[in-house]
């Protein structure tokens, strides 16, 4: 029921948390000369900036918050449109709505991420940004998306929630666009139960993100700095307990990746060659997060047969990830039915509609795609497969079972 980091919680996380609790200082700010203050969040931010290869990182309380703050820091607001894939976790879309901007849904391609050709078709004079989501551990086609963004003067935001540790052509995700957002919830590569992170190379964006997450304060304040705050912010700070767990989890990243890649290698080698069975296209086979192995069947009927027999679900059945299952979005339901982005008197905003069937290429792909969990299990995206703790023999047995069942349908 979780991601690889969750499965590996152990003595290292316990020791880190005890270190904080023994000092008794659970708040992210403290005096440098106070021996009880362990500066876990600060250390985690430093480690993340270095690992991702950017100047700055801001730790926050969730991935949704990270996305929302990133959008606001980029200056996105009423009247703006943000292009986002129609197959993504619902929070990618909700964050745009909560920034009061309009999500414009685009098709995915065989990477199960944004199709650059459709992104280009969806650009209007109101488009302000592209949100590239690296879904299911696979980096989006960043080269093409960056070229499009540059050609049209658009901002490029990376939703890296499902791809911590992944890289694209030698660069870590979260360092390619203007700004990146990560999640550390229970299903992610590493976790503290909840948590998020924003990464950027841009000093001004960093200041804005920091202020947004901390009542308008400047980064790494020591005091309250009354009078020096750029704008009103709120509180989305991470606690020292989360920072402690994440430091321990981060040290396990290399081990997690090694295990997942070994599992994937076994699984692929056993199921490859089945007639008509294809794998999702990976933009960087050595850089992806390898949490799932996505297979594509020749048609929806075969896909359904196999999924049912394996007690698993197809991607189309995910209520959290497929636009056509997101009923609050289809019905534009927001808590306050007044104002941006859906209920403003300005008719131009009302023109956007979301409806089942509006992304036929996406619908067709998710209807015949199935995820084999390689290092994660999840009610929505990985309903069948192995975990990071599975042994080589267990992975082999699972792959053989998959092959036996799939072979019956793929004649
Ligand atoms: C692609 C994507 N974006 C954003 C989020 C939001 O992260 P969180 O659950 O930490 O708010 C998630 C979480 O599942 C996600 O998968």
Short mmCIF file of N, CA, C and O and ligand atoms in Angstrom, two decimals, residues 62-64 67 88-89 91-92 133 135 159 161-162 183 185 188 195, ligand 1:
data_model
loop_
_atom_site.label_atom_id
_atom_site.label_comp_id
_atom_site.label_asym_id
_atom_site.label_seq_id
_atom_site.Cartn_x
_atom_site.Cartn_y
_atom_site.Cartn_z
N UNK A 62 3.52 19.55 1.74
CA UNK A 62 2.99 18.54 0.80
C UNK A 62 3.36 18.89 -0.63
O UNK A 62 3.78 20.03 -0.91
N UNK A 63 3.19 17.93 -1.51
CA UNK A 63 3.44 18.15 -2.93
C UNK A 63 2.43 19.11 -3.54
O UNK A 63 2.75 19.91 -4.42
N UNK A 64 1.18 19.01 -3.07
CA UNK A 64 0.13 19.92 -3.57
C UNK A 64 0.51 21.36 -3.25
O UNK A 64 0.39 22.26 -4.08
N UNK A 67 3.32 22.61 -5.50
CA UNK A 67 2.85 23.00 -6.83
C UNK A 67 2.15 24.36 -6.79
O UNK A 67 2.37 25.23 -7.63
N UNK A 88 -2.92 12.71 -15.02
CA UNK A 88 -1.99 13.10 -13.95
C UNK A 88 -2.75 13.01 -12.64
O UNK A 88 -3.98 12.96 -12.63
N UNK A 89 -2.02 13.03 -11.52
CA UNK A 89 -2.75 13.05 -10.25
C UNK A 89 -3.53 14.36 -10.19
O UNK A 89 -3.05 15.42 -10.62
N UNK A 91 -4.07 16.56 -8.14
CA UNK A 91 -3.49 17.75 -7.49
C UNK A 91 -2.76 18.66 -8.49
O UNK A 91 -2.67 19.87 -8.26
N UNK A 92 -2.23 18.09 -9.58
CA UNK A 92 -1.56 18.93 -10.58
C UNK A 92 -2.58 19.96 -11.10
O UNK A 92 -2.26 21.13 -11.31
N UNK A 133 4.41 17.03 -16.17
CA UNK A 133 4.34 16.08 -15.06
C UNK A 133 5.18 14.86 -15.44
O UNK A 133 5.00 14.30 -16.51
N UNK A 135 5.10 11.61 -14.80
CA UNK A 135 4.21 10.68 -14.13
C UNK A 135 4.79 9.26 -14.09
O UNK A 135 5.45 8.83 -15.02
N UNK A 159 6.24 19.00 -12.45
CA UNK A 159 5.64 18.28 -11.34
C UNK A 159 6.41 16.96 -11.22
O UNK A 159 6.19 16.03 -12.00
N UNK A 161 6.46 15.02 -8.52
CA UNK A 161 5.97 14.29 -7.34
C UNK A 161 6.22 12.79 -7.43
O UNK A 161 6.58 12.16 -6.44
N UNK A 162 6.02 12.22 -8.61
CA UNK A 162 6.16 10.76 -8.75
C UNK A 162 7.53 10.35 -9.28
O UNK A 162 7.70 9.22 -9.72
N UNK A 183 6.82 15.61 -4.11
CA UNK A 183 5.97 15.16 -2.99
C UNK A 183 6.70 14.06 -2.24
O UNK A 183 7.40 13.24 -2.84
N UNK A 185 4.74 12.11 0.01
CA UNK A 185 3.66 11.40 0.69
C UNK A 185 3.97 9.90 0.72
O UNK A 185 4.98 9.45 0.19
N UNK A 188 5.28 7.82 -2.40
CA UNK A 188 6.36 8.33 -3.24
C UNK A 188 7.69 7.59 -3.01
O UNK A 188 7.78 6.76 -2.13
N UNK A 195 4.81 15.57 2.90
CA UNK A 195 5.95 16.48 2.71
C UNK A 195 6.07 16.89 1.26
O UNK A 195 5.55 16.21 0.36
C1 LIG B 1 1.81 13.84 -9.96
C2 LIG B 1 1.47 14.33 -8.58
N1 LIG B 1 1.40 15.66 -8.35
C3 LIG B 1 1.11 16.14 -7.14
C4 LIG B 1 0.86 15.31 -6.07
C5 LIG B 1 0.48 15.91 -4.75
O1 LIG B 1 1.34 15.53 -3.72
P1 LIG B 1 0.82 15.45 -2.19
O2 LIG B 1 0.01 14.21 -2.07
O3 LIG B 1 2.10 15.39 -1.41
O4 LIG B 1 0.06 16.68 -1.93
C6 LIG B 1 0.92 13.93 -6.24
C7 LIG B 1 0.64 13.03 -5.11
O5 LIG B 1 0.16 11.94 -5.22
C8 LIG B 1 1.23 13.41 -7.54
O6 LIG B 1 1.29 12.11 -7.76
#
